[in-house]
Phi, psi and omega in degrees: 000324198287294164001270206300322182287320174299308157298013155248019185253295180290009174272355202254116149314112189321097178260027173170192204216038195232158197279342166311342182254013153239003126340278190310338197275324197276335202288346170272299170332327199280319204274339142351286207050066145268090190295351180270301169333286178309321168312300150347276190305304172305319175279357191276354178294337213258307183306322188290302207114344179271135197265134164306135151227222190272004178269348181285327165311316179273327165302326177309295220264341167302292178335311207264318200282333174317314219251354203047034175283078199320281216298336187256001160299330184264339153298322181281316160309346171272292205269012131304285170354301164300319225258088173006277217280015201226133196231145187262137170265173212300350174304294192305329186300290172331304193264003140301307179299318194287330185263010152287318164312315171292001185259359194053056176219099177312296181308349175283308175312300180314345185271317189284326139322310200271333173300280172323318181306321166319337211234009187067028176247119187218125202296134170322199170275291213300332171247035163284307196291338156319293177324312191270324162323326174290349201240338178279333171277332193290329162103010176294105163277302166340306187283304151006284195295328193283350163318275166286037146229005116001259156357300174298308192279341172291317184309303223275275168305018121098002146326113171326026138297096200274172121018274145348288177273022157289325195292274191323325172287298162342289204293345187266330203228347158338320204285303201265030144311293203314315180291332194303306192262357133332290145313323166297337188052059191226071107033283190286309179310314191321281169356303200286313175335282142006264203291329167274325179276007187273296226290002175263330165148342190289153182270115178281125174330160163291225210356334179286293181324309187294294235271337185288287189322312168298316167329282192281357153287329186275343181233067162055029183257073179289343188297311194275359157303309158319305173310279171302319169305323153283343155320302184319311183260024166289306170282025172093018193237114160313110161280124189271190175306298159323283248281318170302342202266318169289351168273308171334303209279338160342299171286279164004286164345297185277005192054023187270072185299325174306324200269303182313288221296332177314300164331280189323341202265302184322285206243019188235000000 
């Protein structure tokens, strides 16, 4: 498909010699992560004679976060970087941030934050949740948490953190602290997670729920696996399939064949 697009982008007569128009030509590829593509085109911006600007800049580097492509993100960001006359705005800033994070390198982030702040650009929802992404691939859930209370305390001193985007943050990445240390087989941090973000106000997911009930399945505590599953629907929250499939297999697990058919019998 990329094959084919590329070859009907060139094929396209040039109708003019300005970066808009090979913007537009670079800006679907991007959307894309077609890094060859986009590559195709900035040269041919360059043979023409035309100097990229940020949007062009931006398109480079959506492209490379798209593809999760470090090495040539990070050649087109030294030489945005290199261009005097040029200051990177908050797109190009974004899409540096989404593709360290998808590489799982936080500190990278944190250097670019710390960049922005200098010029007084002070980073988004997107690029908190970025952030905390980073820390989560990477596999620290600690630094993950210290985000977010970083976050809590920028909010708190009136830092160009609203209300919202706490929220916003909140409501997207709570969850998946919690699978983290889930995964981690730390049960109980899941719990505290839980529990701290109810005491804030948020209204907790069916998906919250699967995930405390697996937390304490993978490490054979079905009494406290039990618990949340009727927790959930004490608290009015309708248990999906996961959230049945996690117990199950729980029991299962635990070869508490006796345990399973009882579900099945109970709630199916």
């Amino acid at each position: 498909h990329h094959q084919q697009q590329q070859q009907q982008h060139q094929q396209q007569p040039l109708k003019s010699s300005d970066a808009a128009t090979f913007n537009m030509m670079m800006a679907d590829l991007a959307d894309d992560g077609d890094v060859e593509g986009v590559n195709l085109w900035y040269e041919k911006m360059r043979k023409n004679g035309v100097n990229a600007d940020l949007i062009t800049y931006g398109s480079l580097l959506h492209a490379c976060a798209k593809s999760i492509n470090l090495q040539q993100g990070e050649l087109w960001w030294k030489e945005l970087k290199a261009r005097k006359e040029l200051s990177p705005d908050s797109i190009c800033y974004v899409s540096i941030i989404n593709l360290y994070a998808k590489c799982g390198l936080p500190e990278k982030v944190e250097a670019i934050f710390k960049e922005m702040r200098k010029k007084r650009m002070f980073p988004d929802a997107q690029a908190w949740i970025l952030m905390i992404d980073a820390y989560i691939k990477k596999g620290d859930i600690e630094g993950a948490e210290r985000k977010y209370q970083q976050l809590y305390k920028e909010e708190k001193r009136g830092l160009k953190v609203s209300p919202e985007m706490v929220e916003r943050i909140d409501n997207k990445y709570y969850v998946s602290i919690m699978n983290a240390y889930a995964i981690s087989r730390e049960p109980r941090k899941a719990e505290e997670i839980f529990a701290l973000h109810r005491s804030g106000g948020i209204q907790p997911t069916p998906h919250a729920y699967t995930v405390l009930i697996h937390a304490w399945a993978v490490v054979g505590d079905m009494e406290r696996a039990s618990y949340w599953f009727a927790k959930c629907k004490e608290d009015g929250i309708i248990p999906n399939a996961v959230s049945y499939g996690a117990l199950m297999n729980g029991y299962c697990q635990n070869k508490d064949l006796k345990e399973a058919e009882s579900l099945i019998k109970r709630y199916i």
